[in-house]
Every structure is written in structure tokens, then in C-alpha cells.
Amino acid sequence: MDLNVAVLGATGAVGMELLSLLEGGALPVAGLRCFASERSAGTSVPFRGGTVPVENAERADFAGIDVAFFSAGAERSRRYGPRAAAAGAVVIDNSSAFRMDPDVPLVVPEINAEALAGHRGIVANPNCTTIVALMAVAPLHREAGARSLRVASYQAASGAGARAMAELKEQTSAILAGRPAKAAVFPSPLAFNVIPHIGHFLPDGSTEEERKLRDESRKILSLPGLSVSAICVRVPVLRSHCVACWLGTERPLSAARAREVLAAAEGVKVVDDPGALAYPMPVLATGEGPVIVGRIRVDEADGAGVSFFVAGDQLLKGAALNAVQIAEALLARGLFPRPAGPEHGRGSSGGH
Ligand code: A2P
């Protein structure tokens, strides 16, 4: 079945990655419509040798669209998502708006594609850092049972969008030229710095990003009681997130077995030869679909467990690629067109 596809947030960092995946033939696209803010309305984006006009999302009529990729922030998803779902589209939402809604599947296809079966018009794409970490954690969990997960993240500027990438470049040039660095997107200048602050602070002292990592990991792994703690840090890297993970396991796991399990896992590439200076780094992960895992070793600080380091292109597997894979999984399961039943945007489920 060929799909009528919409991309909301088409001019953004993730939107542009989505368009290039679609251009590369990721889905059978019958038609494409692009939406962004009023600022971009009237411009166009190149697609398959032609151009597609960018429409103002505010005036969007989603009728006839089979799948709508949303990547314009949670506020816009809350505003337009139920409307698109009510018009018959399956919304694949990259924002945090619906992720913890029990009626909305939160899916990494390699981990929990089966959750798609119950969708009601909206499917959530998880937080980028959560996806990168869980791509390595989930196979090890299947092997040895996850008991606890501690992570420290090293997150690239592009996780905060296209303006954030531009800001890091400007700050770097300013500092190298002896001028002061100005911060608008980030809470402080990021160039030549690291910032342990991603998202708002919550009353318990954690940040939204750290909370997302905990709550979303529990939902995706179907482990509501999993002990998860995170410290999320922005680093002056343009693209690809890294995550140091300490995974406590129910059963002992050797480093060799962990390496074997990860090497066999779909969407994971093991790069773990420290003697040859081979380990995961953002420069290796950028532009790659699979996440890269290395520095794998036994870590028994808290009972049985392993520690490892993951690098993943968060604009691809952490966002656009995962979203496209969700659409592919829906297609493979015959979940397009929409299954009959209650929908988001209508009746009791319309209050998001
Ligand atoms: P625009 O370029 O018109 O501002 P990023 O994550 O890279 O910052 O991208 C955010 C995306 O969300 C962009 O495509 C941006 O469009 C879009 N966007 C921002 N505000 C709105 C809005 N009010 N309505 C629709 N799209 C929006």
C-alpha cells in the first residue's frame, strides 16, 4: 500500500532527517505534505527532484493523510495530534506529549513492536537518549534480566534542534575570536563547556530529561518497578548522543556473553577493541542507523551486572529513523489503514 505522508516540523532538525529518509525510499510514499510554523509557510523543501510547499500547520487539513510524522514540539503535538488522528491519520509523534499516556504505544520496533497492535491513532516515538540507551539495554535484559539501570548521558547540541546546532557553532567561533559567547537556546554557553541541565528542573532535583529516561525505559521494557537513575548532560558535540550505562542484572553475565548478545542484536553494532582504540564515539555513530556499543565489561558494584558505553545518532535512530521504522512495522502488521475502534481526538480519549 502506498502512503500519503505528512511531516509536521519539516523544516526542523528531525523533520529534515525524515525527509531525507523518505527521499531515500524508506516508505512507499504516494504523496507528501509538509507543515511548519507560519514563519516557514510559503517556502518549499526539495523532494525527489521537485519541491513540496511548506504549509502553515495552523491551517492544516489532515484529511486523506495515512501517516503523519510530528516533530515540532509537545505543544504542537497536543494541538494538532488529536486533530490529525481524528481525520484518519496515524500520528507518529516525536514529542513527549503522549509518551506516558497508557492508551499510546511507546515503541522502539526492535524492542516492543508488539505494543503497536493496540494503537488508537497516535504512536509515540521515545526520547532520543532513551532509545540510544535501550537499544543496548534491551537485548541484555532479555538475556539476564534487568534489575537496575544507572546512566550518565553525553548529549549533542542537535538534540535541542537546528537553532541549537547553529548556536554551538556561533559560540565556538566567538570564543576562538576572543569574543564573548552568547546563549539563547542553552541555559549557558555550551562551547568548551558541559551543562548538566536538559529540560526543566523538577521538585525532586532531577530534570525532565532524566525523568523521561526513567519513565520511558520502564514503559518500553514493561518493567514498571525497574530502578533507574540518570544524570543527563549536554556536551559541545554537534550530533550523536553517548550514554554510559551500568546495568544491574538478575543473573550473572560475562563480558564475553554480553558482547555476543549485543553483536547478534538487530540495530546494534559492537565496537569494542580498546587495544586498537576501537570504542563508541559520536563521530562513528553520526549518519549510522545502528547504535554502537563498546567498553563492555562486568560491573559488580551493585551485585551482578555489566557496564558499557553506547553512541547513537539521535537524529536518526533516536528520532527520524525510529519513527520511520514504526511506520514500516505498522505497514508490515497490516495496521494501515487505521483499525476500527475508539480514536484519539474523538469521544473520551480526546482530552490530550
Ligand atoms: P519553523 O522552521 O517554521 O519554525 P527544531 O527541533 O529543529 O527546532 O525544529 C522545530 C520544527 O517545529 C520546525 O520545523 C519548526 O518550524 C516547527 N515549529 C515550531 N513552531 C511551530 C508552530 N507554532 N507550528 C508549527 N510548527 C512549528
Short mmCIF file of C-alpha atoms and ligand atoms in Angstrom, two decimals:
data_model
loop_
_atom_site.label_atom_id
_atom_site.label_comp_id
_atom_site.label_asym_id
_atom_site.label_seq_id
_atom_site.Cartn_x
_atom_site.Cartn_y
_atom_site.Cartn_z
CA MET A 1 0.00 0.00 0.00
CA ASP A 2 1.39 3.43 -0.92
CA LEU A 3 1.01 6.04 1.79
CA ASN A 4 0.05 9.67 1.86
CA VAL A 5 2.59 11.07 4.28
CA ALA A 6 2.70 14.34 6.22
CA VAL A 7 5.68 15.77 8.10
CA LEU A 8 4.88 18.41 10.71
CA GLY A 9 8.07 20.22 11.68
CA ALA A 10 9.51 19.58 8.19
CA THR A 11 11.98 22.48 8.48
CA GLY A 12 13.46 21.29 11.78
CA ALA A 13 16.49 19.11 12.53
CA VAL A 14 14.46 15.88 12.83
CA GLY A 15 12.00 16.87 10.07
CA MET A 16 14.85 17.25 7.60
CA GLU A 17 16.22 13.81 8.53
CA LEU A 18 12.76 12.34 8.00
CA LEU A 19 12.54 13.90 4.56
CA SER A 20 15.91 12.51 3.55
CA LEU A 21 14.93 9.02 4.76
CA LEU A 22 11.70 9.25 2.75
CA GLU A 23 13.64 10.53 -0.23
CA GLY A 24 15.92 7.51 0.10
CA GLY A 25 12.89 5.24 -0.30
CA ALA A 26 12.26 4.38 3.35
CA LEU A 27 8.48 4.06 2.86
CA PRO A 28 6.23 3.66 -0.20
CA VAL A 29 5.22 7.34 -0.46
CA ALA A 30 2.23 8.16 -2.69
CA GLY A 31 2.13 11.82 -1.67
CA LEU A 32 3.94 14.13 0.74
CA ARG A 33 2.74 17.22 2.58
CA CYS A 34 4.97 19.36 4.75
CA PHE A 35 3.92 21.58 7.63
CA ALA A 36 5.78 24.02 9.86
CA SER A 37 5.10 27.34 11.55
CA GLU A 38 3.69 30.44 9.95
CA ARG A 39 7.32 31.63 9.57
CA SER A 40 8.10 28.92 7.03
CA ALA A 41 4.73 28.84 5.25
CA GLY A 42 5.22 29.70 1.59
CA THR A 43 8.74 28.25 1.43
CA SER A 44 9.34 24.81 -0.01
CA VAL A 45 11.53 21.79 0.58
CA PRO A 46 13.27 19.76 -2.14
CA PHE A 47 11.90 16.24 -2.63
CA ARG A 48 12.63 13.68 -5.33
CA GLY A 49 13.80 16.18 -7.91
CA GLY A 50 10.90 18.59 -7.28
CA THR A 51 9.74 20.72 -4.40
CA VAL A 52 7.00 20.36 -1.80
CA PRO A 53 5.41 23.53 -0.41
CA VAL A 54 5.61 24.11 3.35
CA GLU A 55 2.11 24.75 4.72
CA ASN A 56 1.17 26.59 7.88
CA ALA A 57 0.30 23.89 10.46
CA GLU A 58 -2.32 26.19 11.95
CA ARG A 59 -4.49 25.83 8.85
CA ALA A 60 -3.75 22.14 8.28
CA ASP A 61 -6.46 19.87 6.96
CA PHE A 62 -5.19 16.34 7.55
CA ALA A 63 -7.90 14.58 5.51
CA GLY A 64 -6.50 11.88 3.24
CA ILE A 65 -3.23 11.51 5.14
CA ASP A 66 -2.31 7.95 6.16
CA VAL A 67 0.68 8.70 8.35
CA ALA A 68 1.70 12.00 9.94
CA PHE A 69 5.16 12.35 11.44
CA PHE A 70 5.13 15.07 14.09
CA SER A 71 8.34 16.73 15.17
CA ALA A 72 7.53 20.28 16.16
CA GLY A 73 7.47 20.05 19.97
CA ALA A 74 4.98 18.83 22.55
CA GLU A 75 2.73 21.89 22.43
CA ARG A 76 2.14 21.48 18.69
CA SER A 77 1.61 17.73 19.09
CA ARG A 78 -1.06 18.32 21.73
CA ARG A 79 -2.68 20.88 19.49
CA TYR A 80 -2.64 19.08 16.15
CA GLY A 81 -2.13 15.38 17.01
CA PRO A 82 -5.69 14.54 18.03
CA ARG A 83 -6.94 16.54 15.05
CA ALA A 84 -4.81 14.54 12.60
CA ALA A 85 -5.79 11.25 14.28
CA ALA A 86 -9.47 12.19 14.12
CA ALA A 87 -9.04 12.87 10.39
CA GLY A 88 -7.88 9.24 9.96
CA ALA A 89 -4.10 9.54 10.02
CA VAL A 90 -1.81 7.50 12.24
CA VAL A 91 0.28 10.11 14.05
CA ILE A 92 3.85 9.06 14.85
CA ASP A 93 4.79 11.67 17.39
CA ASN A 94 8.36 12.53 18.24
CA SER A 95 7.46 14.80 21.15
CA SER A 96 6.91 13.97 24.81
CA ALA A 97 3.21 14.93 24.61
CA PHE A 98 1.67 11.44 24.63
CA ARG A 99 4.51 9.13 25.62
CA MET A 100 3.26 8.26 29.07
CA ASP A 101 -0.43 8.07 28.04
CA PRO A 102 -1.45 4.45 28.76
CA ASP A 103 -3.51 4.44 25.53
CA VAL A 104 -0.50 5.39 23.42
CA PRO A 105 2.12 2.78 22.48
CA LEU A 106 5.69 3.98 23.09
CA VAL A 107 7.71 1.98 20.63
CA VAL A 108 11.23 1.05 19.63
CA PRO A 109 10.45 -1.56 16.95
CA GLU A 110 13.44 -3.81 17.76
CA ILE A 111 12.26 -3.94 21.39
CA ASN A 112 8.48 -3.78 21.66
CA ALA A 113 6.84 -3.69 18.21
CA GLU A 114 4.03 -5.83 19.61
CA ALA A 115 2.75 -2.76 21.52
CA LEU A 116 1.66 -1.24 18.18
CA ALA A 117 -1.30 -3.61 17.96
CA GLY A 118 -3.36 -1.56 20.40
CA HIS A 119 -2.77 1.85 18.82
CA ARG A 120 -5.66 4.27 18.58
CA GLY A 121 -4.32 6.74 16.07
CA ILE A 122 -1.26 8.02 17.92
CA VAL A 123 2.04 6.19 18.43
CA ALA A 124 4.81 7.86 20.43
CA ASN A 125 8.46 7.85 19.46
CA PRO A 126 10.54 7.72 22.67
CA ASN A 127 13.04 10.28 23.90
CA CYS A 128 16.28 10.14 21.89
CA THR A 129 18.60 9.31 24.80
CA THR A 130 16.22 6.61 25.99
CA ILE A 131 16.22 4.96 22.55
CA VAL A 132 20.02 5.03 22.27
CA ALA A 133 20.48 3.51 25.75
CA LEU A 134 17.71 0.91 25.45
CA MET A 135 18.92 -0.42 22.11
CA ALA A 136 21.80 -1.91 24.12
CA VAL A 137 19.97 -2.49 27.40
CA ALA A 138 17.00 -4.44 25.96
CA PRO A 139 18.95 -7.40 24.49
CA LEU A 140 20.94 -7.72 27.73
CA HIS A 141 17.69 -7.57 29.69
CA ARG A 142 16.27 -10.43 27.60
CA GLU A 143 19.44 -12.40 28.31
CA ALA A 144 19.98 -11.79 32.03
CA GLY A 145 17.02 -9.78 33.40
CA ALA A 146 17.44 -6.06 34.14
CA ARG A 147 17.38 -5.25 37.84
CA SER A 148 18.67 -1.68 37.86
CA LEU A 149 19.90 0.87 35.36
CA ARG A 150 22.19 3.81 36.06
CA VAL A 151 23.16 6.10 33.22
CA ALA A 152 25.17 9.22 32.54
CA SER A 153 24.48 10.86 29.19
CA TYR A 154 26.66 12.98 26.91
CA GLN A 155 24.11 14.68 24.66
CA ALA A 156 24.79 16.55 21.44
CA ALA A 157 23.56 20.05 20.66
CA SER A 158 21.28 18.86 17.83
CA GLY A 159 19.07 17.16 20.42
CA ALA A 160 17.81 20.67 21.11
CA GLY A 161 17.08 21.34 17.43
CA ALA A 162 18.51 23.15 14.43
CA ARG A 163 18.84 26.52 16.22
CA ALA A 164 20.85 24.86 18.97
CA MET A 165 23.37 23.47 16.46
CA ALA A 166 23.77 26.95 14.98
CA GLU A 167 24.21 28.40 18.47
CA LEU A 168 27.04 25.97 19.32
CA LYS A 169 28.84 26.88 16.08
CA GLU A 170 28.42 30.61 16.74
CA GLN A 171 29.63 30.28 20.33
CA THR A 172 32.68 28.28 19.22
CA SER A 173 33.61 30.90 16.60
CA ALA A 174 33.04 33.72 19.09
CA ILE A 175 35.30 32.19 21.74
CA LEU A 176 38.03 31.38 19.21
CA ALA A 177 37.87 35.01 18.04
CA GLY A 178 38.12 36.27 21.62
CA ARG A 179 34.51 37.48 21.73
CA PRO A 180 32.01 36.55 24.49
CA ALA A 181 29.75 33.57 23.74
CA LYS A 182 26.03 34.29 23.89
CA ALA A 183 23.47 31.65 24.92
CA ALA A 184 19.82 31.76 23.86
CA VAL A 185 18.75 28.13 23.31
CA PHE A 186 21.02 26.67 26.00
CA PRO A 187 20.94 27.83 29.62
CA SER A 188 24.68 28.75 29.46
CA PRO A 189 27.24 28.85 26.65
CA LEU A 190 27.89 25.26 25.57
CA ALA A 191 31.09 25.77 23.56
CA PHE A 192 34.13 24.48 25.54
CA ASN A 193 31.73 23.60 28.35
CA VAL A 194 29.39 20.84 29.57
CA ILE A 195 25.95 21.56 31.06
CA PRO A 196 24.25 19.13 33.48
CA HIS A 197 20.83 20.55 32.72
CA ILE A 198 18.47 19.27 29.96
CA GLY A 199 14.81 20.21 30.29
CA HIS A 200 13.26 21.91 33.30
CA PHE A 201 14.21 21.04 36.86
CA LEU A 202 11.60 19.05 38.79
CA PRO A 203 10.81 19.37 42.51
CA ASP A 204 12.98 16.33 43.39
CA GLY A 205 16.05 17.97 41.83
CA SER A 206 16.08 15.82 38.67
CA THR A 207 15.48 17.23 35.21
CA GLU A 208 12.71 16.43 32.75
CA GLU A 209 15.20 14.57 30.55
CA GLU A 210 16.27 12.39 33.48
CA ARG A 211 12.63 11.71 34.38
CA LYS A 212 11.80 10.80 30.77
CA LEU A 213 14.66 8.32 30.71
CA ARG A 214 13.35 6.63 33.84
CA ASP A 215 9.65 6.56 32.99
CA GLU A 216 10.02 5.73 29.31
CA SER A 217 12.54 2.94 29.97
CA ARG A 218 10.08 1.34 32.38
CA LYS A 219 7.23 1.57 29.86
CA ILE A 220 9.18 0.30 26.83
CA LEU A 221 10.73 -2.63 28.72
CA SER A 222 7.42 -3.36 30.53
CA LEU A 223 9.30 -3.20 33.82
CA PRO A 224 7.29 -0.70 35.91
CA GLY A 225 9.40 -1.35 39.01
CA LEU A 226 12.83 -1.04 37.35
CA SER A 227 15.19 1.10 39.40
CA VAL A 228 16.52 3.74 37.00
CA SER A 229 18.64 6.76 37.74
CA ALA A 230 20.21 9.18 35.32
CA ILE A 231 22.35 12.26 35.09
CA CYS A 232 21.85 13.90 31.70
CA VAL A 233 24.50 16.27 30.41
CA ARG A 234 24.77 18.43 27.29
CA VAL A 235 28.22 18.34 25.67
CA PRO A 236 29.65 20.50 22.88
CA VAL A 237 29.19 17.86 20.18
CA LEU A 238 27.03 18.71 17.16
CA ARG A 239 25.48 15.32 16.56
CA SER A 240 25.07 11.88 18.19
CA HIS A 241 24.39 11.19 21.84
CA CYS A 242 26.50 8.92 24.05
CA VAL A 243 25.32 7.13 27.16
CA ALA A 244 27.42 5.40 29.83
CA CYS A 245 25.29 2.59 31.29
CA TRP A 246 25.61 0.46 34.41
CA LEU A 247 23.08 -2.37 34.14
CA GLY A 248 22.40 -4.49 37.21
CA THR A 249 21.16 -7.94 36.18
CA GLU A 250 19.16 -10.69 37.86
CA ARG A 251 21.57 -13.35 36.59
CA PRO A 252 25.35 -13.07 36.19
CA LEU A 253 26.51 -12.10 32.71
CA SER A 254 30.09 -12.34 31.48
CA ALA A 255 31.54 -9.60 29.28
CA ALA A 256 32.07 -12.14 26.51
CA ARG A 257 28.42 -13.25 26.60
CA ALA A 258 27.20 -9.63 26.74
CA ARG A 259 29.33 -8.89 23.66
CA GLU A 260 27.88 -11.94 21.88
CA VAL A 261 24.29 -10.96 22.72
CA LEU A 262 24.84 -7.38 21.56
CA ALA A 263 26.59 -8.46 18.36
CA ALA A 264 23.52 -10.57 17.48
CA ALA A 265 21.02 -7.81 18.33
CA GLU A 266 19.23 -6.04 15.49
CA GLY A 267 20.20 -2.36 15.18
CA VAL A 268 23.33 -2.72 17.34
CA LYS A 269 26.96 -2.73 16.26
CA VAL A 270 29.67 -3.76 18.72
CA VAL A 271 32.88 -1.72 18.51
CA ASP A 272 34.87 -2.93 21.49
CA ASP A 273 38.57 -3.33 20.97
CA PRO A 274 40.22 -0.84 23.32
CA GLY A 275 43.71 -2.09 22.36
CA ALA A 276 43.03 -0.92 18.81
CA LEU A 277 41.44 2.32 20.11
CA ALA A 278 38.08 1.00 18.88
CA TYR A 279 35.18 2.15 21.03
CA PRO A 280 31.93 4.09 20.52
CA MET A 281 32.22 7.80 19.78
CA PRO A 282 29.85 10.36 18.27
CA VAL A 283 31.95 10.65 15.11
CA LEU A 284 31.50 6.91 14.48
CA ALA A 285 27.76 6.97 15.17
CA THR A 286 26.86 10.00 13.07
CA GLY A 287 24.92 9.10 9.94
CA GLU A 288 24.62 5.45 11.03
CA GLY A 289 21.37 3.60 11.69
CA PRO A 290 22.65 1.15 14.32
CA VAL A 291 23.80 2.32 17.73
CA ILE A 292 27.41 1.48 18.60
CA VAL A 293 28.27 -0.29 21.86
CA GLY A 294 31.67 -0.85 23.43
CA ARG A 295 33.71 -0.68 26.65
CA ILE A 296 31.69 -3.74 27.69
CA ARG A 297 32.80 -5.23 31.00
CA VAL A 298 31.48 -6.90 34.12
CA ASP A 299 30.46 -4.40 36.77
CA GLU A 300 29.60 -5.86 40.14
CA ALA A 301 29.46 -2.65 42.18
CA ASP A 302 25.84 -3.50 42.96
CA GLY A 303 25.54 -7.31 42.53
CA ALA A 304 25.63 -8.95 39.08
CA GLY A 305 25.83 -6.61 36.13
CA VAL A 306 27.69 -5.12 33.22
CA SER A 307 28.71 -1.63 32.20
CA PHE A 308 29.14 -0.30 28.68
CA PHE A 309 29.19 2.84 26.56
CA VAL A 310 26.72 3.50 23.72
CA ALA A 311 26.86 6.07 20.92
CA GLY A 312 23.91 6.65 18.61
CA ASP A 313 22.84 9.20 16.03
CA GLN A 314 19.97 10.69 17.94
CA LEU A 315 18.54 12.42 14.87
CA LEU A 316 18.37 9.02 13.13
CA LYS A 317 17.78 6.06 15.49
CA GLY A 318 16.91 8.45 18.31
CA ALA A 319 14.22 10.19 16.25
CA ALA A 320 13.61 10.12 12.45
CA LEU A 321 14.76 6.55 11.74
CA ASN A 322 12.86 5.10 14.70
CA ALA A 323 9.73 6.97 13.54
CA VAL A 324 10.07 5.57 10.02
CA GLN A 325 10.67 2.08 11.42
CA ILE A 326 7.44 2.43 13.43
CA ALA A 327 5.59 3.22 10.18
CA GLU A 328 7.24 0.22 8.50
CA ALA A 329 6.25 -2.01 11.40
CA LEU A 330 2.64 -0.75 11.20
CA LEU A 331 2.64 -1.47 7.49
CA ALA A 332 4.13 -4.95 7.95
CA ARG A 333 1.45 -5.75 10.54
CA GLY A 334 -1.40 -4.52 8.34
CA LEU A 335 -2.17 -1.69 10.77
CA PHE A 336 -2.67 0.81 7.90
CA PRO A 337 -5.36 1.87 7.24
CA ARG A 338 -6.39 2.55 10.82
CA PRO A 339 -8.08 -0.29 12.71
CA ALA A 340 -11.71 0.42 13.60
CA GLY A 341 -12.43 1.49 17.19
CA PRO A 342 -12.12 4.46 19.51
CA GLU A 343 -9.73 7.15 18.32
CA HIS A 344 -7.75 9.93 19.80
CA GLY A 345 -9.45 13.21 19.11
CA ARG A 346 -12.92 11.74 19.46
CA GLY A 347 -15.05 10.86 22.47
CA SER A 348 -13.46 10.10 25.82
CA SER A 349 -9.89 9.92 24.55
CA GLY A 350 -9.89 13.41 23.05
CA GLY A 351 -8.62 15.33 26.06
CA HIS A 352 -4.88 15.41 25.40
P1 A2P B 1 9.76 26.66 11.66
O1 A2P B 1 11.03 26.33 10.95
O2 A2P B 1 8.74 27.27 10.78
O3 A2P B 1 9.96 27.40 12.96
P2 A2P B 1 13.84 22.14 15.63
O4 A2P B 1 13.52 20.98 16.55
O5 A2P B 1 14.99 21.87 14.73
O6 A2P B 1 13.95 23.42 16.39
O7 A2P B 1 12.56 22.28 14.65
C1 A2P B 1 11.28 22.58 15.10
C2 A2P B 1 10.27 22.39 13.98
O8 A2P B 1 8.99 22.72 14.53
C3 A2P B 1 10.48 23.33 12.81
O9 A2P B 1 10.07 22.70 11.61
C4 A2P B 1 9.55 24.48 13.15
O10 A2P B 1 9.11 25.23 12.04
C5 A2P B 1 8.39 23.73 13.72
N1 A2P B 1 7.56 24.63 14.53
C6 A2P B 1 7.95 25.48 15.51
N2 A2P B 1 6.90 26.19 15.97
C7 A2P B 1 5.81 25.76 15.29
C8 A2P B 1 4.42 26.11 15.30
N3 A2P B 1 3.93 27.03 16.12
N4 A2P B 1 3.61 25.45 14.43
C9 A2P B 1 4.10 24.51 13.59
N5 A2P B 1 5.40 24.16 13.52
C10 A2P B 1 6.24 24.77 14.36
#
